[in-house]
Short mmCIF file of C-alpha atoms in Angstrom, two decimals:
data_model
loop_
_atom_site.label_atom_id
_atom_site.label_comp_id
_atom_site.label_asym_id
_atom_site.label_seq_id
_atom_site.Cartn_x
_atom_site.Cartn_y
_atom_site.Cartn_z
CA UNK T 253 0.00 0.00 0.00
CA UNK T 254 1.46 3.61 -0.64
CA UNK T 255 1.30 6.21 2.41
CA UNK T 256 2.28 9.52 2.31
CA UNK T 257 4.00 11.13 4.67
CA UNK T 258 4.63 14.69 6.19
CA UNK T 259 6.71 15.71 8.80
CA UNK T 260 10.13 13.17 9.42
CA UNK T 261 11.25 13.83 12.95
CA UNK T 262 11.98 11.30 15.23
CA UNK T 263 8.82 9.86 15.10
CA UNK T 264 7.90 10.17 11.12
CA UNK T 265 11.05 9.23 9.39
CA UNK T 266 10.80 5.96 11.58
CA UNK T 267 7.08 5.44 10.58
CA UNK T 268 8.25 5.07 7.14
CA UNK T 269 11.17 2.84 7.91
CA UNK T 270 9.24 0.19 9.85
CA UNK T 271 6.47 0.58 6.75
CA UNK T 272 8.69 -0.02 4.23
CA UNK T 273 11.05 -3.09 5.59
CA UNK T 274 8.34 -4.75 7.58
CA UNK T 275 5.73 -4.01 5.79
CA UNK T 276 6.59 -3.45 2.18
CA UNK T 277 4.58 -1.11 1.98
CA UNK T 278 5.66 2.31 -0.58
CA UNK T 279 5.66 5.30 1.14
CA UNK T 280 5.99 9.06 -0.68
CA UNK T 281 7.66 11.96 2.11
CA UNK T 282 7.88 15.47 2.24
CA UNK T 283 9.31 18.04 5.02
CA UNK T 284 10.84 20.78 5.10
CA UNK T 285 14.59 19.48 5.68
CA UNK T 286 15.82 18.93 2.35
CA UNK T 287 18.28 16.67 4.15
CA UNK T 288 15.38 14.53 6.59
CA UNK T 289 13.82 13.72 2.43
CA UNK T 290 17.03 13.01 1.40
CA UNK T 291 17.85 10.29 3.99
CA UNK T 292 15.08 8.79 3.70
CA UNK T 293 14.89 8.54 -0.04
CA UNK T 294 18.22 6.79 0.32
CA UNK T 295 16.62 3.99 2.12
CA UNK T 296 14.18 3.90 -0.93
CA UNK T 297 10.99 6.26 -0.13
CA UNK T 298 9.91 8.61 -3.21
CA UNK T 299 10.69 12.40 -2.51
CA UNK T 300 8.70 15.24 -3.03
CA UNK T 301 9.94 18.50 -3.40
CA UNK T 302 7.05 20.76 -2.16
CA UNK T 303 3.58 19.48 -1.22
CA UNK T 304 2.27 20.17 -4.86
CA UNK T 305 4.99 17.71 -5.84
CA UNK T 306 4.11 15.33 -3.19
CA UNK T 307 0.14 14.81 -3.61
CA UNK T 308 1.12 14.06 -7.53
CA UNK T 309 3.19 11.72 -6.49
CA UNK T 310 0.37 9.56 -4.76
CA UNK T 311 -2.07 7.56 -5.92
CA UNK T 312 -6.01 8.12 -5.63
CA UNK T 313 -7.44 7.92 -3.35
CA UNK T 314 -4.74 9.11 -0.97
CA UNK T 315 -3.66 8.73 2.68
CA UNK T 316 -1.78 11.35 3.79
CA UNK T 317 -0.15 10.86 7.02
CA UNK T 318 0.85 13.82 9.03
CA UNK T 319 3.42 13.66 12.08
CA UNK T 320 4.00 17.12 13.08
CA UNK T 321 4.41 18.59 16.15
CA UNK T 322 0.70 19.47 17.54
CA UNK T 323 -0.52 23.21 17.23
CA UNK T 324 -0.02 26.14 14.44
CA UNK T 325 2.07 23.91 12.48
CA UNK T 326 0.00 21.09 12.09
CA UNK T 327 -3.02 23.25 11.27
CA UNK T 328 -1.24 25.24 9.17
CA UNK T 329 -0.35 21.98 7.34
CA UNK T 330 -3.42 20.18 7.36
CA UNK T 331 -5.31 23.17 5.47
CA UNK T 332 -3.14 23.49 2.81
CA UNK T 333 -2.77 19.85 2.01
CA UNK T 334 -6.88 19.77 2.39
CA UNK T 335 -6.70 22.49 -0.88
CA UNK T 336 -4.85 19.93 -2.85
CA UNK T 337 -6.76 16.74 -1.99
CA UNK T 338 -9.92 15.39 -3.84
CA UNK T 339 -13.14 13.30 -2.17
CA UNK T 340 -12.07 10.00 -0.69
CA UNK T 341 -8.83 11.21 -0.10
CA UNK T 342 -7.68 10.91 3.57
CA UNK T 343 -5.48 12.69 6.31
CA UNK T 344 -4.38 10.73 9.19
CA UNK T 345 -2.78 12.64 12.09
CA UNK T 346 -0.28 10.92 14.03
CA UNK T 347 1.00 13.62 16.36
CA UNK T 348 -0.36 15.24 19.74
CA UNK T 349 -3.52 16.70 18.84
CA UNK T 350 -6.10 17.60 21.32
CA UNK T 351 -8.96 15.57 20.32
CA UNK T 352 -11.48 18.53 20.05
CA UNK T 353 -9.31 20.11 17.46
CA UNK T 354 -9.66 16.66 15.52
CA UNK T 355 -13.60 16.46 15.74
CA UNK T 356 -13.52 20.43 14.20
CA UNK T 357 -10.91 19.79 11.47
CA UNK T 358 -12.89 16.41 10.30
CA UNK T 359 -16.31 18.60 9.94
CA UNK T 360 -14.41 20.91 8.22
CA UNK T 361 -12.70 18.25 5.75
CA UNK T 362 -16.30 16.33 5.40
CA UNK T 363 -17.72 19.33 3.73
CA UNK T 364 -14.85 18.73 0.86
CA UNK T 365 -15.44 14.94 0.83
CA UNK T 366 -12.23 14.21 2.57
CA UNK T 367 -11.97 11.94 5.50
CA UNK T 368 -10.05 12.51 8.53
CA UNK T 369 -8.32 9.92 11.06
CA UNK T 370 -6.82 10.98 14.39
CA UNK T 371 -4.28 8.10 15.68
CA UNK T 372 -2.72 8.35 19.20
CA UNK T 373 0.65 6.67 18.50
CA UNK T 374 2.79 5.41 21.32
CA UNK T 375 6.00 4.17 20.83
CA UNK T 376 8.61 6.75 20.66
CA UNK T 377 12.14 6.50 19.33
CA UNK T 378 11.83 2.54 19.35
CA UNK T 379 8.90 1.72 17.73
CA UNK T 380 11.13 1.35 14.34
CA UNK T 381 11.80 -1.96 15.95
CA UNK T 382 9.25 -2.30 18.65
CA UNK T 383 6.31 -1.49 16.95
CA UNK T 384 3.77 1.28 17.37
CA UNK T 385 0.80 1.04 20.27
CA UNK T 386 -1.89 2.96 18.08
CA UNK T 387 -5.30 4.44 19.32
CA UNK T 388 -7.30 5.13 16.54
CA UNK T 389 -10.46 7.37 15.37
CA UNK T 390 -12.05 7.40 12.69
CA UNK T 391 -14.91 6.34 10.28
CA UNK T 392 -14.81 2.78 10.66
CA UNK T 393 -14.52 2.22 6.77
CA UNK T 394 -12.16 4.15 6.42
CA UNK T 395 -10.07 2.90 9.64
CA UNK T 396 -10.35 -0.12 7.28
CA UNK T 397 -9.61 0.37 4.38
CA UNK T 398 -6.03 1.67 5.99
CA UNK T 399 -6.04 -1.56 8.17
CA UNK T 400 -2.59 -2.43 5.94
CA UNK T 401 -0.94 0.76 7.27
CA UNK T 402 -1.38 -0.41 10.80
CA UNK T 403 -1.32 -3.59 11.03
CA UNK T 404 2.39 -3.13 9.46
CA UNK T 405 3.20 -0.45 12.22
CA UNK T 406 1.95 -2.31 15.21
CA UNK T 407 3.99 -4.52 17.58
CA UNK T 408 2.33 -7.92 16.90
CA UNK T 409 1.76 -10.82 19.47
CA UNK T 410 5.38 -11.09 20.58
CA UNK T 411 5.90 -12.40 23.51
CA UNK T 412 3.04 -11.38 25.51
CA UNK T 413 0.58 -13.83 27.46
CA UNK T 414 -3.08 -13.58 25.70
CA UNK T 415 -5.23 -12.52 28.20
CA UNK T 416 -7.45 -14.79 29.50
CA UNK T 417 -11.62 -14.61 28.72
CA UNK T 418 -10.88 -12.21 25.19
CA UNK T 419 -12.85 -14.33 23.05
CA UNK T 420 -14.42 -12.91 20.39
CA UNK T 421 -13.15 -9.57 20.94
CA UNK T 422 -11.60 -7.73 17.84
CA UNK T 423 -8.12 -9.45 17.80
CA UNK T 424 -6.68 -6.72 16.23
CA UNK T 425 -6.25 -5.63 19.64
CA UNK T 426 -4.09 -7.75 20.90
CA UNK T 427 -1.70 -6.81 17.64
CA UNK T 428 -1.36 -3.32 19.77
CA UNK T 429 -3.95 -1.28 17.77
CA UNK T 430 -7.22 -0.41 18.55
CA UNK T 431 -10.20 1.73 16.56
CA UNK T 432 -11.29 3.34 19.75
CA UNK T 433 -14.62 4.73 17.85
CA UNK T 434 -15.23 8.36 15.70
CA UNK T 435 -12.99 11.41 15.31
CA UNK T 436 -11.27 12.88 18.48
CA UNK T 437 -11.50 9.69 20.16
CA UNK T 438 -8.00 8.34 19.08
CA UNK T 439 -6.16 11.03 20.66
CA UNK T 440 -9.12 11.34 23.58
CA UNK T 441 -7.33 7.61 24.46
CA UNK T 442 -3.94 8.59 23.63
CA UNK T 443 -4.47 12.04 25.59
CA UNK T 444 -5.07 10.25 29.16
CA UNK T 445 -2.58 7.93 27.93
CA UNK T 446 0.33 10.30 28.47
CA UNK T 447 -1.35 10.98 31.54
CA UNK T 448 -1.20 8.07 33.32
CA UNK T 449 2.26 8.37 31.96
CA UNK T 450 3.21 11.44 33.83
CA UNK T 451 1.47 9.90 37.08
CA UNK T 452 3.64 6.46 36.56
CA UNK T 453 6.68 8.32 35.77
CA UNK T 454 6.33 10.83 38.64
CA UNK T 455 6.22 7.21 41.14
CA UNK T 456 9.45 6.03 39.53
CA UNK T 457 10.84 9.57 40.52
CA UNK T 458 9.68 9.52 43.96
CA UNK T 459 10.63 6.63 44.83
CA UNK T 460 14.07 6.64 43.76
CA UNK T 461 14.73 10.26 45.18
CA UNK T 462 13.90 8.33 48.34
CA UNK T 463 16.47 5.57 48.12
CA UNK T 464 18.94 8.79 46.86
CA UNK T 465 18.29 10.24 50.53
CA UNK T 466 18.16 7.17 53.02
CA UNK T 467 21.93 8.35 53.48
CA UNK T 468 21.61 11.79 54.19
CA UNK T 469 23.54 13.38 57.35
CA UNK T 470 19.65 14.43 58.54
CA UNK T 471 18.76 10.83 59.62
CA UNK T 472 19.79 9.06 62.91
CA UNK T 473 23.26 7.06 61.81
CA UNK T 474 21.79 3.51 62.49
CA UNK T 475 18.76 4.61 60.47
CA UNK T 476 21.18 5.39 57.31
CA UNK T 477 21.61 3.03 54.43
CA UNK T 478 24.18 3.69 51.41
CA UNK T 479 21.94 1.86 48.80
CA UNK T 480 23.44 1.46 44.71
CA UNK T 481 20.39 2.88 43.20
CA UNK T 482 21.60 1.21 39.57
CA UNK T 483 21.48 -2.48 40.94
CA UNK T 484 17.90 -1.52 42.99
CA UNK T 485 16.15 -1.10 39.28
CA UNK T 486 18.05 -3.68 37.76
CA UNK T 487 16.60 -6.17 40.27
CA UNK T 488 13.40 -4.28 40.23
CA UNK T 489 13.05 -5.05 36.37
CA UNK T 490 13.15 -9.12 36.94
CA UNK T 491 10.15 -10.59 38.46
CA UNK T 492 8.97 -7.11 40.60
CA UNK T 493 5.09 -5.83 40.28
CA UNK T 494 6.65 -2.68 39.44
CA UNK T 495 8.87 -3.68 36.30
CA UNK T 496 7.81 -1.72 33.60
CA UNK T 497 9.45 -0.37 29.98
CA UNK T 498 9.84 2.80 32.12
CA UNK T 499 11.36 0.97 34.88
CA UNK T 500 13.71 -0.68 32.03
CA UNK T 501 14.82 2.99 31.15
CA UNK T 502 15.37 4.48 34.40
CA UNK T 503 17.98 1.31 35.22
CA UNK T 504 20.08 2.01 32.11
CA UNK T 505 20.41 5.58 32.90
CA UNK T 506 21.41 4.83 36.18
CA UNK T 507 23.81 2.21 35.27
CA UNK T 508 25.13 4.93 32.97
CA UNK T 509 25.78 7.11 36.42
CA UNK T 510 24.04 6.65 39.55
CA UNK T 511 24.14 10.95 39.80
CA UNK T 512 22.52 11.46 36.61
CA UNK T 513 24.93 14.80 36.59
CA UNK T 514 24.20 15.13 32.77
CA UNK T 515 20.55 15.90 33.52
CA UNK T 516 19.34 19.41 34.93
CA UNK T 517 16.14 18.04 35.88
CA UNK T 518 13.99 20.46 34.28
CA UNK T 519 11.01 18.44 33.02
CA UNK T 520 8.64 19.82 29.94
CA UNK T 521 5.06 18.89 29.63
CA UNK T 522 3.77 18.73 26.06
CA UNK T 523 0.19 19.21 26.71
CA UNK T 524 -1.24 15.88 27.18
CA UNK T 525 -1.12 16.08 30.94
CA UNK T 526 -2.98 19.26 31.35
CA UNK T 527 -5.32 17.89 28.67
CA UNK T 528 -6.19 15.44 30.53
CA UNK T 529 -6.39 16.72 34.27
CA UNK T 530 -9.01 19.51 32.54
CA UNK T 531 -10.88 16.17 31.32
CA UNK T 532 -11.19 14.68 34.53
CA UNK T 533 -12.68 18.37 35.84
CA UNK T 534 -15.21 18.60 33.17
CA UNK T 535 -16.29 14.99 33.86
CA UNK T 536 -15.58 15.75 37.60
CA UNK T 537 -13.70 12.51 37.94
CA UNK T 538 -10.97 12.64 40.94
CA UNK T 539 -7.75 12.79 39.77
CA UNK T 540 -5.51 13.67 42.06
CA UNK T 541 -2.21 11.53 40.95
CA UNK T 542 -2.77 12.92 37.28
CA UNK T 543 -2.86 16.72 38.42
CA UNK T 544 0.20 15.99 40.91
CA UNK T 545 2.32 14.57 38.80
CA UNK T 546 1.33 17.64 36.23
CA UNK T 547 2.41 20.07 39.00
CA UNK T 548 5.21 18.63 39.79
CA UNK T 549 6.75 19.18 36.32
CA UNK T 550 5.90 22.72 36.18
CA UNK T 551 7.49 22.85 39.90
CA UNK T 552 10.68 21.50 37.98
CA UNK T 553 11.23 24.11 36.28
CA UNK T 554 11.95 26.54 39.27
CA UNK T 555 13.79 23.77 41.67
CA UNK T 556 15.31 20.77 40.98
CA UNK T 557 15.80 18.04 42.52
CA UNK T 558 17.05 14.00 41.74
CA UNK T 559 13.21 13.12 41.02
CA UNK T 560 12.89 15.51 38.39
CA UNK T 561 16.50 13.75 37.13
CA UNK T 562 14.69 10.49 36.92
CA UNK T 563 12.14 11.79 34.56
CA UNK T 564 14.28 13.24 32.49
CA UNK T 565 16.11 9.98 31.47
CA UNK T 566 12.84 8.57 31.07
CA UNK T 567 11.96 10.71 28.93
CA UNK T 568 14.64 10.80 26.95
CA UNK T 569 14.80 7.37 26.85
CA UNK T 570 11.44 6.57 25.28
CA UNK T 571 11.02 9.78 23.29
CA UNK T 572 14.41 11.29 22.67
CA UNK T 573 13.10 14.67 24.76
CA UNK T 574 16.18 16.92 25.41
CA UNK T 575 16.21 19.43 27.92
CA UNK T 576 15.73 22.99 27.07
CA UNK T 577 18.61 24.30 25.72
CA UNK T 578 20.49 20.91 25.25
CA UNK T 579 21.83 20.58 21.60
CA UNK T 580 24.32 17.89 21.94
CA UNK T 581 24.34 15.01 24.02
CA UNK T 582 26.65 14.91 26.87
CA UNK T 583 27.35 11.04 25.81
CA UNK T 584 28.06 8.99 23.12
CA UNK T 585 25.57 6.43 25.18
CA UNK T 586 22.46 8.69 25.22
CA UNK T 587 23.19 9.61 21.34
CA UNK T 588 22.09 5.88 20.85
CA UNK T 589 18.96 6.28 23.06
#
């Protein structure tokens, strides 16, 4: 199947890699690095020079995947490709988006006969080889007719136990893709997603920043203990209740140093958090780990401390998130991350 696709960042240009070796599927990219269309037509993707270029270059009707970061830009984006699209066409948005701007844009699109799909895509800087977790909305023939697409991007089976009583449930599932019902409701999923994300992460933190301190001159000598935080998640990740992917990043961080000196511990949100905590107050649903873990980021950013550390690993680790102001890596290690 061919794919076009906009915007190859971290997360785009590996979209198209995992489509086109494990998929074999043909897929036409634009962005505005000459050199991010370059390196990917290298590996054997058709490029387009300018986004005339590209929707000539696809077949009708066309799917038009868009992985931009969410906002002006992907707005911006998504009406001008919408001016060069016919009826059937369709624009799938990987990214961010909050899921009310999704229900506007698709009655905006239906008027011109174009469908719209909004797909909450977890995965980060691994799902080249990993797989992508993808919450989708959309019509549902349309979500089908793209079936392909996805089922190419998703993780598979792998090496997960089937969960017991899931008979006759839509096994696509259990591939690591779901349609989660109509417009919005893709990213609605992926929004409290993230999260529960922030709220796991922000445990992790704690709790290590703990251990950090059982040593500190404060506490009664006897009640002291000198603990290798590095070999704690390493044993943590084999056989605990609390091993995790997460868990799996924050112990090769710290087995990379147990200071984390090359992190400042100031810790961006991207939206999704506060998305979600103004969720749970319109559907007044308590949720008080969600909107802690949310303050404690923007807390971050005034005083530090090893927590904050923590989730900055993390989050580097699954989605290559730099600090502000970071341009190179401190280490040739966390280049490979």
């Amino acid at each position: 199947m061919q794919i076009g696709m906009i915007g190859l960042g971290r997360m785009g240009a590996n979209i198209v890699r995992r489509l086109m070796k494990k998929g074999g599927h043909h897929a036409v990219v634009y962005d505005i690095s000459e050199q991010a269309v370059a390196a990917i037509a290298a590996e054997g993707a058709t490029a387009a020079t300018d986004l005339e270029d590209f929707v000539r270059k696809l077949e009708k009707p066309r799917a038009v995947w868009i992985m931009l970061p969410a906002g002006a830009v992907t707005e911006a984006t998504i009406a001008t490709i919408a001016g060069l699209l016919d009826g059937d066409d369709v624009i799938i948005d990987g990214g961010n988006t909050f899921w009310q701007d999704d229900i506007r844009r698709a009655g905006t699109l239906r008027e011109k006969g174009i469908h719209y799909v909004d797909v909450g895509t977890s995965g980060g800087v691994w799902g080249i080889e990993r797989g992508y977790c993808m919450m989708i909305g959309g019509e549902r023939a349309v979500v089908d007719r793209l079936d392909p697409i996805f089922a190419a991007l998703a993780p598979g089976h792998g090496e997960i136990p089937r969960t017991p009583s899931r008979d006759g449930r839509d096994p696509r599932v259990e591939q690591g893709y779901l349609h989660t019902g109509p417009v919005g409701s893709g990213h609605f999923v992926k929004m409290v997603h993230n999260g529960i994300e922030y709220g796991l992460m922000q445990a992790y933190a704690e709790g290590f920043d703990i251990l950090k301190n059982a040593n500190i001159p404060a506490l009664p000598e006897h009640h002291r203990f000198n603990l290798d935080l590095a070999d704690i998640a390493e044993v943590w990740r084999r056989g605990s209740v609390i091993s995790s992917w997460l868990l799996d990043l924050t112990a090769s961080a710290l087995a990379r140093s147990d200071t984390l000196e090359a992190y400042s511990g100031f810790v961006a949100d991207s939206g999704e958090g506060r998305w979600t905590v103004n969720a749970a107050i319109d559907e007044a649903v308590p949720a008080e780990v969600l909107t802690a873990a949310l303050f404690a980021r923007f807390r971050s950013r005034q005083q530090h401390t090893f927590a904050e550390k923590i989730l900055s690993a993390m989050r580097e680790g699954f989605g290559g998130h730099r600090e502000p102001g970071e341009t190179d890596p401190p280490t040739k290690e966390r280049t490979a991350n």
